[in-house]
Coordinates of C-alpha atoms in Angstrom, one line a residue:
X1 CA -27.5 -77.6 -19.6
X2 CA -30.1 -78.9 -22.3
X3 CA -29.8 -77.9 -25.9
X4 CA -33.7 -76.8 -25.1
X5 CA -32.6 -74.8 -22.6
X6 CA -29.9 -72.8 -24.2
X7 CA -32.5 -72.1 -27.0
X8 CA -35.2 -70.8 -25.1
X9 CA -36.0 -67.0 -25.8
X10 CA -35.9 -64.2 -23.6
X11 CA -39.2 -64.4 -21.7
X12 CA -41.1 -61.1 -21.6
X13 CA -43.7 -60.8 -18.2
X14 CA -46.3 -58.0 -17.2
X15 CA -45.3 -56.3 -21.1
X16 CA -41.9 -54.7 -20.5
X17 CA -40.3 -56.9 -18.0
X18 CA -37.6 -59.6 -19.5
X19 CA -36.8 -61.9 -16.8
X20 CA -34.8 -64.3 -18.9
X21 CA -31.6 -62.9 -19.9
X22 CA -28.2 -64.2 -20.5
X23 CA -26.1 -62.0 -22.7
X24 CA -23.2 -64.5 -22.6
X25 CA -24.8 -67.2 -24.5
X26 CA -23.7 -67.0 -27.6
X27 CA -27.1 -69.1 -28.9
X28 CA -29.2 -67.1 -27.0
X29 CA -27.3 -63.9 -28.2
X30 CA -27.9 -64.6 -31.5
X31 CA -31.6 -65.5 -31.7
X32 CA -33.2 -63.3 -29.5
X33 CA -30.6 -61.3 -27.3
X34 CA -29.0 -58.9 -30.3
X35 CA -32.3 -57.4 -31.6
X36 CA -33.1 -56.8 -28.1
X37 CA -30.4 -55.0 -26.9
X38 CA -30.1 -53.2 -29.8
X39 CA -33.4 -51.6 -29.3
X40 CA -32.7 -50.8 -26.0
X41 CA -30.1 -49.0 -26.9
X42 CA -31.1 -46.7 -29.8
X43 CA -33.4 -45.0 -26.9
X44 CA -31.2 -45.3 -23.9
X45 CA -29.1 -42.9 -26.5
X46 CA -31.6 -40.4 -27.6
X47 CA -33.2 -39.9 -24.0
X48 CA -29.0 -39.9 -22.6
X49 CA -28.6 -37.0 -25.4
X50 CA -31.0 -35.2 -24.3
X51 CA -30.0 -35.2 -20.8
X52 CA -26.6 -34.3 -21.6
X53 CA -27.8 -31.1 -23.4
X54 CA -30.0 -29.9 -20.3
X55 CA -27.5 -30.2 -17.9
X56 CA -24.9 -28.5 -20.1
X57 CA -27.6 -26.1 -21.0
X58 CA -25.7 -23.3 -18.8
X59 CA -22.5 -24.0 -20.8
X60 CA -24.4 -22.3 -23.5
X61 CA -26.7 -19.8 -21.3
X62 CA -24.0 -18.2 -19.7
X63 CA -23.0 -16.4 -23.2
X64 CA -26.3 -14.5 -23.2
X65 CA -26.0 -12.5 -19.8
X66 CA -24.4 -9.8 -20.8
X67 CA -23.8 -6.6 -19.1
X68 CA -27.6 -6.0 -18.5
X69 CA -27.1 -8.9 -16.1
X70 CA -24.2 -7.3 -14.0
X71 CA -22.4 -11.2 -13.6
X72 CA -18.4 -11.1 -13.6
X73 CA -16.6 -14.0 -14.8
X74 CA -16.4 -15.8 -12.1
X75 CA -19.7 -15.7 -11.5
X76 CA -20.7 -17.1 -14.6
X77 CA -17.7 -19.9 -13.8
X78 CA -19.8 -20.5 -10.6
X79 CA -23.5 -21.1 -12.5
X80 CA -21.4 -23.8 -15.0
X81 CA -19.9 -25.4 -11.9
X82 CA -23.3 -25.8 -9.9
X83 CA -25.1 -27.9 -12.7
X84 CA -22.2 -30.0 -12.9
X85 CA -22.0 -30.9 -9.3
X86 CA -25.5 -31.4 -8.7
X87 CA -25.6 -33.7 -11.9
X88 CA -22.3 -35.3 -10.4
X89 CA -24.1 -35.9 -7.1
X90 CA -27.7 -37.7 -8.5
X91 CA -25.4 -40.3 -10.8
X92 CA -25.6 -42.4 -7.5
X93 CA -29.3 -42.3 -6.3
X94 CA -29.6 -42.5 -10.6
X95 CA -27.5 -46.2 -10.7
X96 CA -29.5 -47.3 -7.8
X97 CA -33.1 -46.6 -9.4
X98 CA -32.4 -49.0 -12.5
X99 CA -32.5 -51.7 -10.0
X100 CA -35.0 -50.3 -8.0
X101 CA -37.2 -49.5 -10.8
X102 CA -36.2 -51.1 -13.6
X103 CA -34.1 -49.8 -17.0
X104 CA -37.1 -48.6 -18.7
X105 CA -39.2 -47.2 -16.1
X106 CA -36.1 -45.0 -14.8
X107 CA -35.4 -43.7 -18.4
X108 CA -39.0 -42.9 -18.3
X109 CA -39.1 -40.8 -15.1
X110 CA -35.9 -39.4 -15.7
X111 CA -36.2 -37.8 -19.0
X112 CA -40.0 -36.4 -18.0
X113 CA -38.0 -34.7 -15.1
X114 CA -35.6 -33.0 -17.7
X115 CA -39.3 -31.3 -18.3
X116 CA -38.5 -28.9 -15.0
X117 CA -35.6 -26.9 -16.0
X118 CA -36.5 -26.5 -19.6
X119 CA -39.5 -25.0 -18.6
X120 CA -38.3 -22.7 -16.0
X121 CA -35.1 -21.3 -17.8
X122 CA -37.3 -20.8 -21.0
X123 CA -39.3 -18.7 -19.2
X124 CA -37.5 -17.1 -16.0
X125 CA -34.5 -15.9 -17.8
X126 CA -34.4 -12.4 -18.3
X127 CA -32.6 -8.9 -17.3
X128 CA -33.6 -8.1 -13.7
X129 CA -33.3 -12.0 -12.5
X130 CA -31.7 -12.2 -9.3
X131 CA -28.3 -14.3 -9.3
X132 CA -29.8 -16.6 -6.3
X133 CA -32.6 -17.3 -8.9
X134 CA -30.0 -17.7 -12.1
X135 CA -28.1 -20.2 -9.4
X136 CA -31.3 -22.3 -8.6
X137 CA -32.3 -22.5 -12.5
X138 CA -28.9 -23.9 -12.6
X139 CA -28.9 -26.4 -9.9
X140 CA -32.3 -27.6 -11.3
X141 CA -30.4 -28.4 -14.7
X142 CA -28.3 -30.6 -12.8
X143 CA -31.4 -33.4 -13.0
X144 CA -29.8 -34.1 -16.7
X145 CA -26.4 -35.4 -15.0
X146 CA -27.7 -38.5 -13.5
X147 CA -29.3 -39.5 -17.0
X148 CA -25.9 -41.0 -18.4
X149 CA -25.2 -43.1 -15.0
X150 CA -28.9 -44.7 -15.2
X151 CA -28.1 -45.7 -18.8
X152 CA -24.5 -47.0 -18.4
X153 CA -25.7 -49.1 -15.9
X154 CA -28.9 -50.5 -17.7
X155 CA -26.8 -51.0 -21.1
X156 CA -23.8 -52.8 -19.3
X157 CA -26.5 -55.3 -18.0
X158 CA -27.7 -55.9 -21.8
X159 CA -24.7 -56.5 -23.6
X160 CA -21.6 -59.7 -23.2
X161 CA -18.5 -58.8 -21.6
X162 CA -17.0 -58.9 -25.4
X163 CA -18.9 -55.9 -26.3
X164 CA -19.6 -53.8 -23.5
X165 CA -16.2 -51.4 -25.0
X166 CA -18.5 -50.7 -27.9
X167 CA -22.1 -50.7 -26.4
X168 CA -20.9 -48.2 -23.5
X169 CA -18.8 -46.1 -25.7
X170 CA -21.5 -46.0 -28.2
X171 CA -24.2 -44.9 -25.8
X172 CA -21.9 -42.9 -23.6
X173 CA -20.7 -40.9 -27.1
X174 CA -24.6 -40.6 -28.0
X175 CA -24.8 -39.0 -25.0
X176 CA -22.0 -36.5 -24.8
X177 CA -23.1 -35.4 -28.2
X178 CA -25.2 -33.6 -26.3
X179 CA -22.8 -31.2 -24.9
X180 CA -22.4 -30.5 -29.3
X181 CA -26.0 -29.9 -30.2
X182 CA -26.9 -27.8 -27.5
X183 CA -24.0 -25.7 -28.1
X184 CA -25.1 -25.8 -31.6
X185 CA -28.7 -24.9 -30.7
X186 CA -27.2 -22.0 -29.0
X187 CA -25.7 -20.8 -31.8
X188 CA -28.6 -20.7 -33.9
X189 CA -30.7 -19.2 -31.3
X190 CA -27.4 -16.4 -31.6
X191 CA -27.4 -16.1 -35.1
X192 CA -31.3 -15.7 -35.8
X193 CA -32.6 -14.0 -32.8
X194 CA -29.7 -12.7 -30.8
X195 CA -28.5 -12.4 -27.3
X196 CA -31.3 -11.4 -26.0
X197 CA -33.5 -14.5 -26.3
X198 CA -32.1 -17.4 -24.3
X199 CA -35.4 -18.5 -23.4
X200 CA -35.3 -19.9 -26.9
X201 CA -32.5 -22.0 -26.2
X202 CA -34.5 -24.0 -23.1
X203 CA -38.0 -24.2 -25.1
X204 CA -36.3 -26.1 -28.2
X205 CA -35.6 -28.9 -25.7
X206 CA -39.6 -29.2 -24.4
X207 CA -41.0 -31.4 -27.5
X208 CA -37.7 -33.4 -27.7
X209 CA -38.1 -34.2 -24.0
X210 CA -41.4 -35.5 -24.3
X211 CA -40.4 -37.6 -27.4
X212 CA -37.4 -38.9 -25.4
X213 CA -40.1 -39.8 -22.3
X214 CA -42.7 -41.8 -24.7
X215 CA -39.7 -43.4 -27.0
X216 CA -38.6 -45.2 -23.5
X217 CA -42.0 -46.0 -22.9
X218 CA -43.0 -48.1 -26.2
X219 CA -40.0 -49.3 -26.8
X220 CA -37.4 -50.1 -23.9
X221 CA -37.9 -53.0 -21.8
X222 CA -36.9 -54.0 -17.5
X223 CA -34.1 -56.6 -16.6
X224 CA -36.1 -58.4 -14.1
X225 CA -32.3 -59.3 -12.8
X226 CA -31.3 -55.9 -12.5
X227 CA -34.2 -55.7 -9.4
X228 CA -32.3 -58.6 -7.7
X229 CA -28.8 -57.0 -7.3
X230 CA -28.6 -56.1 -3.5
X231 CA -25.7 -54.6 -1.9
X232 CA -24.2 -53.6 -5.2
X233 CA -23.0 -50.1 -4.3
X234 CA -21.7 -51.2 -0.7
X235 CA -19.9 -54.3 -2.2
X236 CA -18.6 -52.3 -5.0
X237 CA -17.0 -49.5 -2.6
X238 CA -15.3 -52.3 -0.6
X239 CA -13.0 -52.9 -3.5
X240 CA -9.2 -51.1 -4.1
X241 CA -10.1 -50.5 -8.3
X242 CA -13.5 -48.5 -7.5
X243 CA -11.9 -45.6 -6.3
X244 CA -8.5 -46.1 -8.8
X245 CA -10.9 -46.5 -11.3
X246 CA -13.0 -43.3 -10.3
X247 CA -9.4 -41.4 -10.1
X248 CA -9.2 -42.3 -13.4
X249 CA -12.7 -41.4 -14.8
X250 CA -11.9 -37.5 -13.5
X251 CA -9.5 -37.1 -15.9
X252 CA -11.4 -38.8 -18.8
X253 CA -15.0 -37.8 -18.6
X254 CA -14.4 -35.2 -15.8
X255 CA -12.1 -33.3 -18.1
X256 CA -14.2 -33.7 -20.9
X257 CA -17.6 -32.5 -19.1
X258 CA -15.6 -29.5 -17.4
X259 CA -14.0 -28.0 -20.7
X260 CA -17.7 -28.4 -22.3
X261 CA -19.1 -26.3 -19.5
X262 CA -16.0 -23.6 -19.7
X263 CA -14.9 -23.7 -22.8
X264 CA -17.0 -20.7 -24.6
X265 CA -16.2 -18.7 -21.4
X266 CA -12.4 -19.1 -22.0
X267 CA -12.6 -18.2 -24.9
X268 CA -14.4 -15.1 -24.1
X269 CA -12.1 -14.1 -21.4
X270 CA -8.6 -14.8 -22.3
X271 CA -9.2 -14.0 -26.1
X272 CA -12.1 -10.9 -25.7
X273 CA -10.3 -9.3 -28.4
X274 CA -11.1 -12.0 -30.6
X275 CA -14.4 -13.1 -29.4
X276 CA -15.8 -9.9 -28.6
X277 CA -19.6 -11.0 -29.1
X278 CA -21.3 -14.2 -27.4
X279 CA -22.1 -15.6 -31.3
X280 CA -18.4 -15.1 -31.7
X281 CA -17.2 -17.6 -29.3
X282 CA -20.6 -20.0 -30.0
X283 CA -18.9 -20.6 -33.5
X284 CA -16.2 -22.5 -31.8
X285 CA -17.2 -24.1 -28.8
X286 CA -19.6 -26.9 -30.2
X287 CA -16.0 -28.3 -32.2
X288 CA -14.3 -29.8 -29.1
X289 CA -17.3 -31.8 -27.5
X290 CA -18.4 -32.7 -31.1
X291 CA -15.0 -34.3 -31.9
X292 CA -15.0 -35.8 -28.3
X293 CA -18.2 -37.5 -28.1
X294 CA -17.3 -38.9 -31.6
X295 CA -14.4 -40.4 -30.9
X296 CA -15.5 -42.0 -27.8
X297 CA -17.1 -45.4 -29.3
X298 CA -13.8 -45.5 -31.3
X299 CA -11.5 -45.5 -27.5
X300 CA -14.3 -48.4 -26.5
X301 CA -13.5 -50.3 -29.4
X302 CA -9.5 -49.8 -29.7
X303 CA -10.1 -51.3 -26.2
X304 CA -11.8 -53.8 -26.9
X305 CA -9.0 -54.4 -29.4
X306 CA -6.2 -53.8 -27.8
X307 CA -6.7 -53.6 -23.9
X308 CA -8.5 -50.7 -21.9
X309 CA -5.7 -50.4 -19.8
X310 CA -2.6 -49.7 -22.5
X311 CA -5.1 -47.1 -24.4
X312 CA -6.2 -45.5 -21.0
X313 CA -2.4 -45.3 -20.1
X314 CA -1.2 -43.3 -23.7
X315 CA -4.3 -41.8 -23.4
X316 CA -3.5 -39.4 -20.3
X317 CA 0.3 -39.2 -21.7
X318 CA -1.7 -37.7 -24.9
X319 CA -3.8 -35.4 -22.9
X320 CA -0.6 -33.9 -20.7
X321 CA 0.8 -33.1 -23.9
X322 CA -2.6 -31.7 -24.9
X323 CA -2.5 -29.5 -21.9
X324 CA 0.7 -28.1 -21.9
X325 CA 0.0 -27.0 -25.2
X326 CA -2.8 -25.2 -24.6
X327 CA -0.5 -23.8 -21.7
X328 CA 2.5 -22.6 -23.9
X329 CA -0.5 -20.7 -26.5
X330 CA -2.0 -18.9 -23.3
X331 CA 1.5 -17.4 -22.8
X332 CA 2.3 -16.7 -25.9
X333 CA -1.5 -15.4 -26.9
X334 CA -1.5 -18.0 -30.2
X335 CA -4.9 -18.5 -30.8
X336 CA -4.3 -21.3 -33.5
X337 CA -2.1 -23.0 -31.3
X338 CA -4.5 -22.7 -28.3
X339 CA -7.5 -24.3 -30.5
X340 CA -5.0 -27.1 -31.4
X341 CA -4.2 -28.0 -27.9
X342 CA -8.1 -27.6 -26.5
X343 CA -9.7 -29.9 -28.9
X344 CA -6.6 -32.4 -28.7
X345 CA -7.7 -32.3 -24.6
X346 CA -11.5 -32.9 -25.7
X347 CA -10.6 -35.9 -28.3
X348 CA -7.9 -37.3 -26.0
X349 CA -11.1 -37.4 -23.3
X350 CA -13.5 -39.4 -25.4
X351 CA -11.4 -41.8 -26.0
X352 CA -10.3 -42.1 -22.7
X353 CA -13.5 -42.3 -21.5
X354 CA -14.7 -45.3 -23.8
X355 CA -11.1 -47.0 -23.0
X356 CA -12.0 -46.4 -19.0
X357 CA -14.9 -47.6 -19.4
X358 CA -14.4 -50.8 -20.9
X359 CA -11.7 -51.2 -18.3
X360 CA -14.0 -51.7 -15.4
X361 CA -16.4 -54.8 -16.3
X362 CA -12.9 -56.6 -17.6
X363 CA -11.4 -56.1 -14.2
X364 CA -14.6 -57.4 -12.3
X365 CA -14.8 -60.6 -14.9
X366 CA -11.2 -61.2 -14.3
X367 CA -11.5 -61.0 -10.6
X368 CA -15.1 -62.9 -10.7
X369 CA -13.8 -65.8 -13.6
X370 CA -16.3 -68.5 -12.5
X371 CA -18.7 -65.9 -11.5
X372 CA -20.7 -63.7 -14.5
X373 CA -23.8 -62.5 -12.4
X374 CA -20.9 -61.0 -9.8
X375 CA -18.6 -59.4 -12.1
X376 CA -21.6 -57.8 -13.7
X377 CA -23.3 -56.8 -10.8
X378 CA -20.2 -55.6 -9.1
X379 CA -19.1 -53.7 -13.0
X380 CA -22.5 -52.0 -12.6
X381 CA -22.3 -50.9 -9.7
X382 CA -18.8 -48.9 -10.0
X383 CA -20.2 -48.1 -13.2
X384 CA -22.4 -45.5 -11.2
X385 CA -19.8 -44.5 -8.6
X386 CA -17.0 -43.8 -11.2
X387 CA -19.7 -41.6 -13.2
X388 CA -20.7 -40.0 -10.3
X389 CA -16.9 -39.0 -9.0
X390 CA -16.1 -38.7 -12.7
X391 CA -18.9 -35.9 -13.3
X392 CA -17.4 -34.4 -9.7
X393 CA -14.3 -33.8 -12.1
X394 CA -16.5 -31.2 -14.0
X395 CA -16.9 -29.2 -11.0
X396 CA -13.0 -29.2 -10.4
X397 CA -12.6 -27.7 -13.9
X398 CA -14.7 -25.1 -13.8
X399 CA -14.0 -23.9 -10.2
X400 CA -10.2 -24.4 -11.1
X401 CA -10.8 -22.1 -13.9
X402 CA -12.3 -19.6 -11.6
X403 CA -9.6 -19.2 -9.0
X404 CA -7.2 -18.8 -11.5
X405 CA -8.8 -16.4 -13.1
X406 CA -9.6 -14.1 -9.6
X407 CA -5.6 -14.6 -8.3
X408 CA -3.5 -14.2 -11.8
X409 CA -6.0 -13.0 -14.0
X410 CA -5.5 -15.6 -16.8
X411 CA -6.2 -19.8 -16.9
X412 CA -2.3 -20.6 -16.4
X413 CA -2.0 -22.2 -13.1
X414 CA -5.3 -23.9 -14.1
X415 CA -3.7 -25.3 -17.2
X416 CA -0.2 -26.3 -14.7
X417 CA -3.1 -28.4 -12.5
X418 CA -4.6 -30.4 -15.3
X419 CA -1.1 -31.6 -16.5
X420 CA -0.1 -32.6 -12.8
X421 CA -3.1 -34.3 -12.6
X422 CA -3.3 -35.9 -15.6
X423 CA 0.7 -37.4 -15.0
X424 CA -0.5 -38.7 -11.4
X425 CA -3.1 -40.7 -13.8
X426 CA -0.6 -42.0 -16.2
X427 CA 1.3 -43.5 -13.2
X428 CA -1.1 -45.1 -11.6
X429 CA -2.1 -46.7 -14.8
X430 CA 0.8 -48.0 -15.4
X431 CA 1.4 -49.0 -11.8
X432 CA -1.9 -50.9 -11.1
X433 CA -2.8 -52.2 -14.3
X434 CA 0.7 -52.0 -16.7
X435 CA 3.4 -52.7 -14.7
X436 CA 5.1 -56.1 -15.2
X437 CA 4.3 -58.5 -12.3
X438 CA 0.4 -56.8 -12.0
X439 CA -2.2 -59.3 -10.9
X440 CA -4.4 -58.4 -13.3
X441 CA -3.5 -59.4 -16.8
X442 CA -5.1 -58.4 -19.6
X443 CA -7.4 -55.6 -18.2

């Protein structure tokens, strides 16, 4: 290849579309291809935020219906798990639009659609609502699910294979911060105007949704590749580490997703003598997802460092720990220790969520060595099915939390399924991608 053709600049056509990009160049990289990406993915963040906090909006409305709105605990379980599945479920059609559509035009539609359930909770929320209605308003909050797979998939297409640990864990942790602030939002709407306002909580989101909607549209750009990858999804499920990969992903992000939903509502239940009031418990929950999404660039980058596959494997060996000691203070009623173990399980699953993550383009580069546009159209594409399983994870949680709570009356034999499950993901880490003899080295 010419020295004039390495040096050509990314090529912008009909405004936003780029149809010159190649990320792996380190000439190109460094002229034009940084700044670029970089700008892409200051708003892929902002408008992923924002979809994170209205589909975890219910994590935070659920502490305002209070007796006037005659729903039991595990009906309030049941309005956090439907969100989460129908955001689990549009992460698939959501991966396929950025290629349909293009990176910038999806972020576009897809944070204007976050428009719909802002309005309608801010306004239809109110004593007298019927629970079908409450469960609808909830479903509709699902929209903000499919945000994050949309942008994992346009931002792995941006950035080299050295980077993509940071990039992704850097707009994946942008994005779960929105699980923080709207917790936080909730609290302030607690504090200042009560329990009896949640309407207030939706209608903060409104101007930040619009921002989020024209942000995209100045300043984010299309992958004119991205509209060429065909078969991606079907190719992608053909392949063994898809679905290992998406096993693993449900006890990362699943687990950190589901205890950001449930977490204010066990605290409310198994410690109502303590948290006795919905501002109470809203002092508290915000901590674990803030410290997750946090430390989620960091388990991207100590991957990067180290290998995805050796922090993914310590990772769930940290997070069974984690969960049996949130086990041992439920039974001994030690709400010190309990806090301890909880946001040990939410830091333990942002990193494991970044290390994950960087995990999947390595194995597709490693499997596809003399083939980049492969690897990285296969990586994209499980990119979208992990997230989408991965968010099904959320669902688990919750509804876990549920049963146990109808049949024992406490989250025990919830906690006793989260360790199992996490040990079944420490050994097939280590038996896919640790153990000696593996054909994959260095994932």
């Amino acid at each position: 290849m010419s020295a004039t053709t390495l040096e050509r600049p990314a090529v912008s056509v009909r405004g936003h579309w780029i149809d010159d990009w190649r990320p792996e160049d380190p000439i190109f990289w460094e002229q034009r291809g940084a700044a670029i990406a970089r700008r892409n993915l200051t708003f892929s963040i902002f408008s992923e935020h924002i979809g994170f906090s209205v589909w975890t909006l219910w994590s935070v409305l659920v502490l305002f219906l209070g007796p006037a709105y005659g729903i039991d605990p595990a009906g309030k379980f049941l309005l956090t798990a439907v969100p989460a599945l129908v955001g689990s479920v549009l992460r698939i059609p959501y991966t396929f639009a950025v290629a349909r559509f293009g990176g910038r035009n999806w972020t576009i539609i897809s944070a204007s659609l976050l428009l719909v359930p802002a309005v309608l909770a801010a306004f239809l929320i109110k004593p007298g609502v019927s629970y079908g209605t409450l469960l609808l308003l909830a479903a509709v909050a699902g929209v903000g699910g499919g945000n994050f797979a949309s942008s994992m998939a346009n931002i792995n297409a941006f950035y080299p294979d050295r980077l993509k640990g940071w990039a992704l864990g850097i707009n994946a942790g942008g994005g779960n911060l929105g699980v923080a602030a709207v917790q936080l939002v909730g609290l302030f709407v607690l504090a200042v105007f009560g329990a009896g306002h949640p309407g207030i909580v939706a209608g903060i989101y409104i101007p930040l949704i619009v921002v989020a909607a024209a942000g995209s549209a100045v300043s984010m750009d299309n992958l004119s590749q991205a509209r060429n990858e065909k078969r991606g999804m079907r190719d992608a499920a053909r392949r063994p580490h898809t679905w290992i990969m998406s096993l693993l992903y449900i006890g990362t992000f699943g687990s950190f997703i589901g205890f950001g939903f449930a977490f204010g509502q066990v605290l409310q239940v198994q410690f109502g003598d303590v948290f006795s009031t919905p501002v109470k418990a809203a002092y508290l929950t915000f901590l674990g997802p803030l410290l997750g999404s946090l430390i989620r660039p960091v388990g991207g980058a100590l991957a990067d460092r180290l290998g995805g596959a050796r922090v993914t494997f310590w990772n769930f060996v940290a997070m069974a720990v984690g969960a049996g000691i949130v086990l041992l203070a439920s039974q001994l009623h030690s709400l010190p220790l309990y806090l301890v173990g909880f946001v040990a399980l939410f830091v333990f699953s942002g990193i494991g969520n970044g290390s994950t993550y960087k995990m999947i383009p390595r194995i597709f580069a490693l499997q596809n060595p003399h083939d980049e546009h492969e690897a990285r159209r296969l990586s994209g594409a499980v990119i979208g099915i992990a997230g989408a399983i991965g968010a099904f994870g959320g669902v688990l949680v919750n509804l876990a939390f549920r049963q146990s709570f109808l049949e024992y009356k406490t989250a025990d034999a919830a906690y006793v399924a989260f360790i199992a499950f996490y040990a079944l993901c420490v050994l097939v880490t280590w038996a896919v991608y640790r153990r000696p003899g593996r054909s994959l080295t260095g994932v």
